[in-house]
Amino acid sequence: MTPEQFFNTDYIKGLIAKYKRTATLLRPHKSEIIIGKDESKFGGIPNFDGFENYPCCDKCKTPLNFVLQLYKKDFPTFYYPDGTNLFQLFRC
């Protein structure tokens, strides 16, 4: 499916109309260069500033898998709580 086809589906058009927001289609791919910890990215090694230990699942106690991190400088229109500039997503 092309990005144009994706954005023209009834479901996506409905979400855009409901929330009155634009949508950003993220298309991850393997980088040919190493992406540093201070860059927005899918996978790789996260920015560990502020972590004493690698985050673990509250239920099973195993280390979480790093999914992505987004910096406010790259996505300035997204919501970040006051005093923050980094969103990180981990999963069990």
Tab-separated table of N, CA and C in Angstrom, residues 21-22 24 70-88:
chain	number	residue	atom	x	y	z
A	21	ARG	N	-6.292	16.604	13.373
A	21	ARG	CA	-4.836	16.642	13.399
A	21	ARG	C	-4.306	16.072	12.096
A	22	THR	N	-3.113	16.476	11.741
A	22	THR	CA	-2.473	15.853	10.603
A	22	THR	C	-1.862	14.533	11.056
A	24	THR	N	1.314	11.654	10.572
A	24	THR	CA	2.677	11.444	10.106
A	24	THR	C	2.870	9.950	9.898
A	70	LEU	N	11.590	9.498	20.195
A	70	LEU	CA	11.293	10.691	19.402
A	70	LEU	C	11.692	11.922	20.196
A	71	TYR	N	12.500	12.762	19.584
A	71	TYR	CA	12.914	14.008	20.214
A	71	TYR	C	12.013	15.154	19.767
A	72	LYS	N	11.751	16.056	20.694
A	72	LYS	CA	10.901	17.218	20.423
A	72	LYS	C	11.439	18.054	19.268
A	73	LYS	N	12.780	18.135	19.118
A	73	LYS	CA	13.373	18.925	18.021
A	73	LYS	C	12.958	18.391	16.659
A	74	ASP	N	12.674	17.089	16.577
A	74	ASP	CA	12.272	16.477	15.314
A	74	ASP	C	10.760	16.485	15.111
A	75	PHE	N	10.010	16.571	16.206
A	75	PHE	CA	8.544	16.541	16.143
A	75	PHE	C	7.981	17.644	17.042
A	76	PRO	N	8.236	18.905	16.720
A	76	PRO	CA	7.874	20.006	17.625
A	76	PRO	C	6.378	20.202	17.830
A	77	THR	N	5.548	19.689	16.943
A	77	THR	CA	4.108	19.883	17.122
A	77	THR	C	3.478	18.785	17.976
A	78	PHE	N	4.231	17.731	18.303
A	78	PHE	CA	3.714	16.663	19.157
A	78	PHE	C	3.703	17.159	20.605
A	79	TYR	N	2.878	16.547	21.436
A	79	TYR	CA	2.795	16.933	22.848
A	79	TYR	C	3.939	16.290	23.638
A	80	TYR	N	4.660	17.117	24.367
A	80	TYR	CA	5.660	16.667	25.334
A	80	TYR	C	5.353	17.392	26.639
A	81	PRO	N	5.294	16.693	27.774
A	81	PRO	CA	5.047	17.388	29.045
A	81	PRO	C	6.101	18.468	29.290
A	82	ASP	N	5.753	19.479	30.045
A	82	ASP	CA	6.686	20.572	30.354
A	82	ASP	C	7.992	20.006	30.907
A	83	GLY	N	9.092	20.557	30.435
A	83	GLY	CA	10.397	20.154	30.916
A	83	GLY	C	10.942	18.881	30.299
A	84	THR	N	10.248	18.336	29.299
A	84	THR	CA	10.725	17.113	28.650
A	84	THR	C	10.960	17.373	27.171
A	85	ASN	N	11.822	16.555	26.575
A	85	ASN	CA	12.073	16.690	25.140
A	85	ASN	C	12.270	15.344	24.466
A	86	LEU	N	11.978	14.241	25.177
A	86	LEU	CA	12.215	12.912	24.649
A	86	LEU	C	11.074	11.984	25.010
A	87	PHE	N	10.536	11.275	23.995
A	87	PHE	CA	9.550	10.222	24.201
A	87	PHE	C	10.212	8.912	23.826
A	88	GLN	N	10.173	7.941	24.729
A	88	GLN	CA	10.730	6.619	24.439
A	88	GLN	C	9.644	5.579	24.651
